[in-house]
Amino acid sequence: MQKTRTLTDKVLLVLKGLAMGAANKVPGISGGVVAFVAGFYEEFIYSLQKINLKALKLLLNGRFRSLYQYVNGRFLGLLILGMLISYFSVSKLLDILMLEYELFVWASFFGMIIGSIYYISKDFEEWSSRSLVFVAIGIMAGIAISFLEPAKENDNLWFVFFCGMVGVSGMTLPGLSGSFILILLGNYVLLLVDSVNALYDTITDLFLLDFSFVDNAERMRLLKVMMVFALGSLAGLVSLSHLLGFVLKHYKKDTFATIIGFITGSLGVVWPWKEKIFETDADGNILIDSAGNKVLDNYDRYLPSFNTSETWLAIFFIFIGISLVLGLAWYEKKKSQVKHTG
């Protein structure tokens, strides 16, 4: 059964989807963290679990109303709407802010991750030695991933499908950034820049009734890559949600402890003070993608100087990020208490 939601609840769900979409766009940030802190992570996972064989049968039999009810369609629909709006609005704004105020954006995200860790840990019941072991495992996994060396670009369709399955993990697994994983796999530019641009150009051409792109071999290659990536993402979303649903049901405390550790380990990825390292060719020239941007290879992290006003402003933004997350969490808790007493 779908929950009865007020108009305010629906608007908030769209805003949460917007936040998830923006978070998934940034390498190092996970949309799953948004779901976790905002208190709808379990509903999100269990709703995705409903995309199964029964849902397919309902679809093929034309029982759309039953399908909508079965998969918690109102909840997923509002979240996806928020993500789509984010792609054309907040994500674009984030791109501009990253260009102009990169240090302060990273500092804000770093603060939001710290706030998330505090909030989740505070509400975690019955800490035990077993829980601490799972936290440690999560931390080690998060740190290990953040320091891996990126692979080279690979457009083999089986690998692209795998990238889709793994890349979508940021939406479902808090602390694991799908965008950052794609950088490590070497396909961030191919899948989230070149293919997206090819799709955008194709949609524009179709609106103009221009079908000349069919003869463009490179465009068709990128569209095929995008389609396989989308299929891989769908497969990953469904299979990972079933796996997470199972472990949440049977090993909830261990899963939450691992997630707390994993988010803590991911702090290395969003460390604000870092220099970009760009990919170069054999002659040492920096590579440029189809959008005219330098191709990111990894980051060189360093400790800041506390003698500059820029550092202290960045620290201020860290506290802004912490306050934002804790404020949202407090609001969600307050709203939940009102519902239960009302």
PDB file of N, CA and C in Angstrom, residues 27-114:
ATOM      1  N   PRO A  27      31.247  13.896  -8.469  1.00  0.00           N
ATOM      2  CA  PRO A  27      32.120  12.780  -8.095  1.00  0.00           C
ATOM      3  C   PRO A  27      32.506  12.867  -6.621  1.00  0.00           C
ATOM      4  N   GLY A  28      32.170  11.828  -5.857  1.00  0.00           N
ATOM      5  CA  GLY A  28      32.487  11.825  -4.429  1.00  0.00           C
ATOM      6  C   GLY A  28      31.253  11.925  -3.559  1.00  0.00           C
ATOM      7  N   ILE A  29      30.130  12.379  -4.133  1.00  0.00           N
ATOM      8  CA  ILE A  29      28.899  12.521  -3.363  1.00  0.00           C
ATOM      9  C   ILE A  29      27.912  11.450  -3.810  1.00  0.00           C
ATOM     10  N   SER A  30      27.187  10.887  -2.849  1.00  0.00           N
ATOM     11  CA  SER A  30      26.247   9.808  -3.147  1.00  0.00           C
ATOM     12  C   SER A  30      24.812  10.242  -2.884  1.00  0.00           C
ATOM     13  N   GLY A  31      23.941  10.022  -3.874  1.00  0.00           N
ATOM     14  CA  GLY A  31      22.521  10.313  -3.679  1.00  0.00           C
ATOM     15  C   GLY A  31      21.917   9.462  -2.582  1.00  0.00           C
ATOM     16  N   GLY A  32      22.523   8.285  -2.350  1.00  0.00           N
ATOM     17  CA  GLY A  32      22.057   7.404  -1.287  1.00  0.00           C
ATOM     18  C   GLY A  32      22.175   8.036   0.088  1.00  0.00           C
ATOM     19  N   VAL A  33      23.186   8.907   0.274  1.00  0.00           N
ATOM     20  CA  VAL A  33      23.352   9.606   1.553  1.00  0.00           C
ATOM     21  C   VAL A  33      22.147  10.509   1.812  1.00  0.00           C
ATOM     22  N   VAL A  34      21.675  11.194   0.750  1.00  0.00           N
ATOM     23  CA  VAL A  34      20.501  12.070   0.860  1.00  0.00           C
ATOM     24  C   VAL A  34      19.296  11.253   1.323  1.00  0.00           C
ATOM     25  N   ALA A  35      19.099  10.096   0.687  1.00  0.00           N
ATOM     26  CA  ALA A  35      17.976   9.223   1.049  1.00  0.00           C
ATOM     27  C   ALA A  35      18.094   8.741   2.489  1.00  0.00           C
ATOM     28  N   PHE A  36      19.315   8.448   2.895  1.00  0.00           N
ATOM     29  CA  PHE A  36      19.565   7.921   4.235  1.00  0.00           C
ATOM     30  C   PHE A  36      19.267   8.966   5.303  1.00  0.00           C
ATOM     31  N   VAL A  37      19.829  10.178   5.118  1.00  0.00           N
ATOM     32  CA  VAL A  37      19.669  11.245   6.111  1.00  0.00           C
ATOM     33  C   VAL A  37      18.243  11.785   6.122  1.00  0.00           C
ATOM     34  N   ALA A  38      17.632  11.862   4.943  1.00  0.00           N
ATOM     35  CA  ALA A  38      16.276  12.424   4.844  1.00  0.00           C
ATOM     36  C   ALA A  38      15.198  11.431   5.300  1.00  0.00           C
ATOM     37  N   GLY A  39      15.612  10.214   5.642  1.00  0.00           N
ATOM     38  CA  GLY A  39      14.696   9.276   6.277  1.00  0.00           C
ATOM     39  C   GLY A  39      13.813   8.455   5.352  1.00  0.00           C
ATOM     40  N   PHE A  40      14.159   8.374   4.045  1.00  0.00           N
ATOM     41  CA  PHE A  40      13.322   7.575   3.149  1.00  0.00           C
ATOM     42  C   PHE A  40      14.121   6.473   2.455  1.00  0.00           C
ATOM     43  N   TYR A  41      15.308   6.150   2.998  1.00  0.00           N
ATOM     44  CA  TYR A  41      16.181   5.167   2.366  1.00  0.00           C
ATOM     45  C   TYR A  41      15.524   3.788   2.262  1.00  0.00           C
ATOM     46  N   GLU A  42      14.951   3.318   3.378  1.00  0.00           N
ATOM     47  CA  GLU A  42      14.353   1.977   3.370  1.00  0.00           C
ATOM     48  C   GLU A  42      13.146   1.904   2.440  1.00  0.00           C
ATOM     49  N   GLU A  43      12.302   2.946   2.449  1.00  0.00           N
ATOM     50  CA  GLU A  43      11.148   2.969   1.540  1.00  0.00           C
ATOM     51  C   GLU A  43      11.614   2.977   0.086  1.00  0.00           C
ATOM     52  N   PHE A  44      12.696   3.699  -0.173  1.00  0.00           N
ATOM     53  CA  PHE A  44      13.275   3.787  -1.522  1.00  0.00           C
ATOM     54  C   PHE A  44      13.746   2.410  -1.992  1.00  0.00           C
ATOM     55  N   ILE A  45      14.491   1.709  -1.132  1.00  0.00           N
ATOM     56  CA  ILE A  45      15.015   0.377  -1.482  1.00  0.00           C
ATOM     57  C   ILE A  45      13.879  -0.622  -1.673  1.00  0.00           C
ATOM     58  N   TYR A  46      12.914  -0.630  -0.745  1.00  0.00           N
ATOM     59  CA  TYR A  46      11.807  -1.591  -0.833  1.00  0.00           C
ATOM     60  C   TYR A  46      10.897  -1.297  -2.032  1.00  0.00           C
ATOM     61  N   SER A  47      10.805  -0.013  -2.433  1.00  0.00           N
ATOM     62  CA  SER A  47      10.020   0.343  -3.622  1.00  0.00           C
ATOM     63  C   SER A  47      10.709  -0.159  -4.886  1.00  0.00           C
ATOM     64  N   LEU A  48      12.032   0.002  -4.944  1.00  0.00           N
ATOM     65  CA  LEU A  48      12.795  -0.489  -6.098  1.00  0.00           C
ATOM     66  C   LEU A  48      12.727  -2.007  -6.196  1.00  0.00           C
ATOM     67  N   GLN A  49      12.648  -2.672  -5.028  1.00  0.00           N
ATOM     68  CA  GLN A  49      12.529  -4.136  -5.009  1.00  0.00           C
ATOM     69  C   GLN A  49      11.270  -4.616  -5.728  1.00  0.00           C
ATOM     70  N   LYS A  50      10.260  -3.765  -5.767  1.00  0.00           N
ATOM     71  CA  LYS A  50       8.984  -4.136  -6.385  1.00  0.00           C
ATOM     72  C   LYS A  50       9.064  -4.168  -7.918  1.00  0.00           C
ATOM     73  N   ILE A  51      10.180  -3.649  -8.457  1.00  0.00           N
ATOM     74  CA  ILE A  51      10.371  -3.745  -9.918  1.00  0.00           C
ATOM     75  C   ILE A  51      10.912  -5.152 -10.184  1.00  0.00           C
ATOM     76  N   ASN A  52       9.995  -6.073 -10.344  1.00  0.00           N
ATOM     77  CA  ASN A  52      10.352  -7.494 -10.469  1.00  0.00           C
ATOM     78  C   ASN A  52       9.454  -8.180 -11.503  1.00  0.00           C
ATOM     79  N   LEU A  53       9.453  -9.505 -11.472  1.00  0.00           N
ATOM     80  CA  LEU A  53       8.697 -10.286 -12.454  1.00  0.00           C
ATOM     81  C   LEU A  53       7.187 -10.007 -12.357  1.00  0.00           C
ATOM     82  N   LYS A  54       6.701  -9.853 -11.143  1.00  0.00           N
ATOM     83  CA  LYS A  54       5.274  -9.566 -10.949  1.00  0.00           C
ATOM     84  C   LYS A  54       4.913  -8.221 -11.588  1.00  0.00           C
ATOM     85  N   ALA A  55       5.798  -7.221 -11.410  1.00  0.00           N
ATOM     86  CA  ALA A  55       5.571  -5.898 -12.002  1.00  0.00           C
ATOM     87  C   ALA A  55       5.551  -5.994 -13.526  1.00  0.00           C
ATOM     88  N   LEU A  56       6.447  -6.822 -14.080  1.00  0.00           N
ATOM     89  CA  LEU A  56       6.500  -7.006 -15.535  1.00  0.00           C
ATOM     90  C   LEU A  56       5.207  -7.638 -16.051  1.00  0.00           C
ATOM     91  N   LYS A  57       4.675  -8.636 -15.306  1.00  0.00           N
ATOM     92  CA  LYS A  57       3.423  -9.287 -15.705  1.00  0.00           C
ATOM     93  C   LYS A  57       2.257  -8.299 -15.685  1.00  0.00           C
ATOM     94  N   LEU A  58       2.223  -7.444 -14.655  1.00  0.00           N
ATOM     95  CA  LEU A  58       1.173  -6.419 -14.559  1.00  0.00           C
ATOM     96  C   LEU A  58       1.260  -5.458 -15.745  1.00  0.00           C
ATOM     97  N   LEU A  59       2.487  -5.111 -16.129  1.00  0.00           N
ATOM     98  CA  LEU A  59       2.714  -4.201 -17.266  1.00  0.00           C
ATOM     99  C   LEU A  59       2.242  -4.840 -18.569  1.00  0.00           C
ATOM    100  N   LEU A  60       2.652  -6.104 -18.800  1.00  0.00           N
ATOM    101  CA  LEU A  60       2.298  -6.801 -20.037  1.00  0.00           C
ATOM    102  C   LEU A  60       0.798  -7.069 -20.148  1.00  0.00           C
ATOM    103  N   ASN A  61       0.127  -7.198 -18.989  1.00  0.00           N
ATOM    104  CA  ASN A  61      -1.323  -7.425 -18.980  1.00  0.00           C
ATOM    105  C   ASN A  61      -2.128  -6.126 -19.013  1.00  0.00           C
ATOM    106  N   GLY A  62      -1.408  -5.012 -19.084  1.00  0.00           N
ATOM    107  CA  GLY A  62      -2.073  -3.710 -19.167  1.00  0.00           C
ATOM    108  C   GLY A  62      -2.740  -3.257 -17.879  1.00  0.00           C
ATOM    109  N   ARG A  63      -2.353  -3.851 -16.747  1.00  0.00           N
ATOM    110  CA  ARG A  63      -2.950  -3.475 -15.450  1.00  0.00           C
ATOM    111  C   ARG A  63      -2.117  -2.347 -14.825  1.00  0.00           C
ATOM    112  N   PHE A  64      -2.208  -1.173 -15.448  1.00  0.00           N
ATOM    113  CA  PHE A  64      -1.338  -0.052 -15.088  1.00  0.00           C
ATOM    114  C   PHE A  64      -1.634   0.503 -13.689  1.00  0.00           C
ATOM    115  N   ARG A  65      -2.909   0.537 -13.317  1.00  0.00           N
ATOM    116  CA  ARG A  65      -3.253   1.055 -11.986  1.00  0.00           C
ATOM    117  C   ARG A  65      -2.689   0.132 -10.889  1.00  0.00           C
ATOM    118  N   SER A  66      -2.844  -1.184 -11.103  1.00  0.00           N
ATOM    119  CA  SER A  66      -2.308  -2.154 -10.144  1.00  0.00           C
ATOM    120  C   SER A  66      -0.787  -2.064 -10.084  1.00  0.00           C
ATOM    121  N   LEU A  67      -0.162  -1.873 -11.256  1.00  0.00           N
ATOM    122  CA  LEU A  67       1.293  -1.733 -11.324  1.00  0.00           C
ATOM    123  C   LEU A  67       1.748  -0.507 -10.538  1.00  0.00           C
ATOM    124  N   TYR A  68       1.024   0.612 -10.725  1.00  0.00           N
ATOM    125  CA  TYR A  68       1.349   1.871 -10.056  1.00  0.00           C
ATOM    126  C   TYR A  68       1.276   1.700  -8.538  1.00  0.00           C
ATOM    127  N   GLN A  69       0.247   0.992  -8.080  1.00  0.00           N
ATOM    128  CA  GLN A  69       0.093   0.736  -6.644  1.00  0.00           C
ATOM    129  C   GLN A  69       1.190  -0.210  -6.136  1.00  0.00           C
ATOM    130  N   TYR A  70       1.467  -1.245  -6.921  1.00  0.00           N
ATOM    131  CA  TYR A  70       2.403  -2.289  -6.502  1.00  0.00           C
ATOM    132  C   TYR A  70       3.825  -1.750  -6.310  1.00  0.00           C
ATOM    133  N   VAL A  71       4.286  -0.905  -7.255  1.00  0.00           N
ATOM    134  CA  VAL A  71       5.674  -0.413  -7.193  1.00  0.00           C
ATOM    135  C   VAL A  71       5.803   0.882  -6.392  1.00  0.00           C
ATOM    136  N   ASN A  72       4.735   1.272  -5.650  1.00  0.00           N
ATOM    137  CA  ASN A  72       4.763   2.530  -4.897  1.00  0.00           C
ATOM    138  C   ASN A  72       5.044   3.687  -5.858  1.00  0.00           C
ATOM    139  N   GLY A  73       4.261   3.714  -6.937  1.00  0.00           N
ATOM    140  CA  GLY A  73       4.484   4.628  -8.052  1.00  0.00           C
ATOM    141  C   GLY A  73       4.492   6.099  -7.692  1.00  0.00           C
ATOM    142  N   ARG A  74       3.629   6.505  -6.741  1.00  0.00           N
ATOM    143  CA  ARG A  74       3.576   7.927  -6.380  1.00  0.00           C
ATOM    144  C   ARG A  74       4.911   8.367  -5.775  1.00  0.00           C
ATOM    145  N   PHE A  75       5.436   7.534  -4.887  1.00  0.00           N
ATOM    146  CA  PHE A  75       6.711   7.823  -4.211  1.00  0.00           C
ATOM    147  C   PHE A  75       7.860   7.880  -5.225  1.00  0.00           C
ATOM    148  N   LEU A  76       8.008   6.806  -6.030  1.00  0.00           N
ATOM    149  CA  LEU A  76       9.096   6.749  -7.008  1.00  0.00           C
ATOM    150  C   LEU A  76       8.942   7.827  -8.082  1.00  0.00           C
ATOM    151  N   GLY A  77       7.696   8.070  -8.501  1.00  0.00           N
ATOM    152  CA  GLY A  77       7.435   9.068  -9.537  1.00  0.00           C
ATOM    153  C   GLY A  77       7.846  10.469  -9.108  1.00  0.00           C
ATOM    154  N   LEU A  78       7.503  10.840  -7.872  1.00  0.00           N
ATOM    155  CA  LEU A  78       7.854  12.174  -7.363  1.00  0.00           C
ATOM    156  C   LEU A  78       9.368  12.316  -7.185  1.00  0.00           C
ATOM    157  N   LEU A  79      10.020  11.247  -6.717  1.00  0.00           N
ATOM    158  CA  LEU A  79      11.482  11.274  -6.576  1.00  0.00           C
ATOM    159  C   LEU A  79      12.162  11.431  -7.933  1.00  0.00           C
ATOM    160  N   ILE A  80      11.711  10.636  -8.921  1.00  0.00           N
ATOM    161  CA  ILE A  80      12.298  10.682 -10.266  1.00  0.00           C
ATOM    162  C   ILE A  80      12.039  12.047 -10.908  1.00  0.00           C
ATOM    163  N   LEU A  81      10.848  12.607 -10.676  1.00  0.00           N
ATOM    164  CA  LEU A  81      10.541  13.952 -11.183  1.00  0.00           C
ATOM    165  C   LEU A  81      11.553  14.959 -10.636  1.00  0.00           C
ATOM    166  N   GLY A  82      11.842  14.853  -9.329  1.00  0.00           N
ATOM    167  CA  GLY A  82      12.832  15.737  -8.708  1.00  0.00           C
ATOM    168  C   GLY A  82      14.208  15.574  -9.331  1.00  0.00           C
ATOM    169  N   MET A  83      14.590  14.325  -9.606  1.00  0.00           N
ATOM    170  CA  MET A  83      15.899  14.053 -10.218  1.00  0.00           C
ATOM    171  C   MET A  83      15.985  14.645 -11.628  1.00  0.00           C
ATOM    172  N   LEU A  84      14.888  14.512 -12.383  1.00  0.00           N
ATOM    173  CA  LEU A  84      14.861  15.068 -13.744  1.00  0.00           C
ATOM    174  C   LEU A  84      14.950  16.586 -13.727  1.00  0.00           C
ATOM    175  N   ILE A  85      14.194  17.215 -12.808  1.00  0.00           N
ATOM    176  CA  ILE A  85      14.254  18.677 -12.672  1.00  0.00           C
ATOM    177  C   ILE A  85      15.668  19.098 -12.293  1.00  0.00           C
ATOM    178  N   SER A  86      16.288  18.308 -11.401  1.00  0.00           N
ATOM    179  CA  SER A  86      17.649  18.599 -10.948  1.00  0.00           C
ATOM    180  C   SER A  86      18.638  18.592 -12.110  1.00  0.00           C
ATOM    181  N   TYR A  87      18.456  17.628 -13.011  1.00  0.00           N
ATOM    182  CA  TYR A  87      19.388  17.486 -14.142  1.00  0.00           C
ATOM    183  C   TYR A  87      19.428  18.749 -15.001  1.00  0.00           C
ATOM    184  N   PHE A  88      18.263  19.421 -15.138  1.00  0.00           N
ATOM    185  CA  PHE A  88      18.198  20.611 -15.988  1.00  0.00           C
ATOM    186  C   PHE A  88      18.291  21.924 -15.200  1.00  0.00           C
ATOM    187  N   SER A  89      18.427  21.847 -13.869  1.00  0.00           N
ATOM    188  CA  SER A  89      18.455  23.090 -13.084  1.00  0.00           C
ATOM    189  C   SER A  89      19.602  23.097 -12.075  1.00  0.00           C
ATOM    190  N   VAL A  90      19.423  22.380 -10.954  1.00  0.00           N
ATOM    191  CA  VAL A  90      20.422  22.397  -9.885  1.00  0.00           C
ATOM    192  C   VAL A  90      21.777  21.884 -10.370  1.00  0.00           C
ATOM    193  N   SER A  91      21.761  20.827 -11.187  1.00  0.00           N
ATOM    194  CA  SER A  91      23.018  20.264 -11.697  1.00  0.00           C
ATOM    195  C   SER A  91      23.767  21.291 -12.536  1.00  0.00           C
ATOM    196  N   LYS A  92      23.011  22.058 -13.342  1.00  0.00           N
ATOM    197  CA  LYS A  92      23.630  23.097 -14.172  1.00  0.00           C
ATOM    198  C   LYS A  92      24.217  24.194 -13.286  1.00  0.00           C
ATOM    199  N   LEU A  93      23.455  24.589 -12.243  1.00  0.00           N
ATOM    200  CA  LEU A  93      23.923  25.611 -11.302  1.00  0.00           C
ATOM    201  C   LEU A  93      25.170  25.121 -10.572  1.00  0.00           C
ATOM    202  N   LEU A  94      25.162  23.830 -10.226  1.00  0.00           N
ATOM    203  CA  LEU A  94      26.294  23.215  -9.537  1.00  0.00           C
ATOM    204  C   LEU A  94      27.553  23.257 -10.408  1.00  0.00           C
ATOM    205  N   ASP A  95      27.374  23.021 -11.719  1.00  0.00           N
ATOM    206  CA  ASP A  95      28.498  23.097 -12.667  1.00  0.00           C
ATOM    207  C   ASP A  95      29.136  24.480 -12.637  1.00  0.00           C
ATOM    208  N   ILE A  96      28.287  25.524 -12.626  1.00  0.00           N
ATOM    209  CA  ILE A  96      28.770  26.912 -12.612  1.00  0.00           C
ATOM    210  C   ILE A  96      29.494  27.217 -11.301  1.00  0.00           C
ATOM    211  N   LEU A  97      28.875  26.804 -10.178  1.00  0.00           N
ATOM    212  CA  LEU A  97      29.479  27.043  -8.855  1.00  0.00           C
ATOM    213  C   LEU A  97      30.819  26.310  -8.720  1.00  0.00           C
ATOM    214  N   MET A  98      30.898  25.089  -9.295  1.00  0.00           N
ATOM    215  CA  MET A  98      32.144  24.314  -9.231  1.00  0.00           C
ATOM    216  C   MET A  98      33.265  25.013 -10.001  1.00  0.00           C
ATOM    217  N   LEU A  99      32.897  25.716 -11.064  1.00  0.00           N
ATOM    218  CA  LEU A  99      33.883  26.455 -11.848  1.00  0.00           C
ATOM    219  C   LEU A  99      34.367  27.694 -11.117  1.00  0.00           C
ATOM    220  N   GLU A 100      33.428  28.424 -10.482  1.00  0.00           N
ATOM    221  CA  GLU A 100      33.747  29.705  -9.859  1.00  0.00           C
ATOM    222  C   GLU A 100      34.206  29.580  -8.402  1.00  0.00           C
ATOM    223  N   TYR A 101      33.586  28.665  -7.652  1.00  0.00           N
ATOM    224  CA  TYR A 101      33.848  28.575  -6.209  1.00  0.00           C
ATOM    225  C   TYR A 101      34.085  27.118  -5.789  1.00  0.00           C
ATOM    226  N   GLU A 102      34.961  26.440  -6.491  1.00  0.00           N
ATOM    227  CA  GLU A 102      35.149  25.001  -6.299  1.00  0.00           C
ATOM    228  C   GLU A 102      35.479  24.627  -4.849  1.00  0.00           C
ATOM    229  N   LEU A 103      36.425  25.354  -4.226  1.00  0.00           N
ATOM    230  CA  LEU A 103      36.830  25.049  -2.859  1.00  0.00           C
ATOM    231  C   LEU A 103      35.643  25.105  -1.895  1.00  0.00           C
ATOM    232  N   PHE A 104      34.803  26.142  -2.042  1.00  0.00           N
ATOM    233  CA  PHE A 104      33.686  26.335  -1.114  1.00  0.00           C
ATOM    234  C   PHE A 104      32.561  25.317  -1.346  1.00  0.00           C
ATOM    235  N   VAL A 105      32.402  24.887  -2.601  1.00  0.00           N
ATOM    236  CA  VAL A 105      31.412  23.842  -2.905  1.00  0.00           C
ATOM    237  C   VAL A 105      31.843  22.529  -2.264  1.00  0.00           C
ATOM    238  N   TRP A 106      33.119  22.161  -2.453  1.00  0.00           N
ATOM    239  CA  TRP A 106      33.639  20.930  -1.850  1.00  0.00           C
ATOM    240  C   TRP A 106      33.564  21.003  -0.332  1.00  0.00           C
ATOM    241  N   ALA A 107      33.863  22.203   0.236  1.00  0.00           N
ATOM    242  CA  ALA A 107      33.804  22.383   1.695  1.00  0.00           C
ATOM    243  C   ALA A 107      32.379  22.161   2.205  1.00  0.00           C
ATOM    244  N   SER A 108      31.394  22.677   1.472  1.00  0.00           N
ATOM    245  CA  SER A 108      29.987  22.496   1.858  1.00  0.00           C
ATOM    246  C   SER A 108      29.608  21.021   1.844  1.00  0.00           C
ATOM    247  N   PHE A 109      30.016  20.310   0.783  1.00  0.00           N
ATOM    248  CA  PHE A 109      29.727  18.878   0.685  1.00  0.00           C
ATOM    249  C   PHE A 109      30.444  18.087   1.784  1.00  0.00           C
ATOM    250  N   PHE A 110      31.686  18.490   2.083  1.00  0.00           N
ATOM    251  CA  PHE A 110      32.454  17.837   3.146  1.00  0.00           C
ATOM    252  C   PHE A 110      31.709  17.977   4.476  1.00  0.00           C
ATOM    253  N   GLY A 111      31.200  19.178   4.741  1.00  0.00           N
ATOM    254  CA  GLY A 111      30.415  19.425   5.951  1.00  0.00           C
ATOM    255  C   GLY A 111      29.133  18.609   5.975  1.00  0.00           C
ATOM    256  N   MET A 112      28.487  18.478   4.811  1.00  0.00           N
ATOM    257  CA  MET A 112      27.248  17.698   4.727  1.00  0.00           C
ATOM    258  C   MET A 112      27.511  16.214   5.026  1.00  0.00           C
ATOM    259  N   ILE A 113      28.657  15.716   4.574  1.00  0.00           N
ATOM    260  CA  ILE A 113      29.006  14.318   4.862  1.00  0.00           C
ATOM    261  C   ILE A 113      29.259  14.144   6.360  1.00  0.00           C
ATOM    262  N   ILE A 114      29.985  15.096   6.974  1.00  0.00           N
ATOM    263  CA  ILE A 114      30.251  15.026   8.415  1.00  0.00           C
ATOM    264  C   ILE A 114      28.929  15.068   9.191  1.00  0.00           C
TER     265      ILE A 114
END
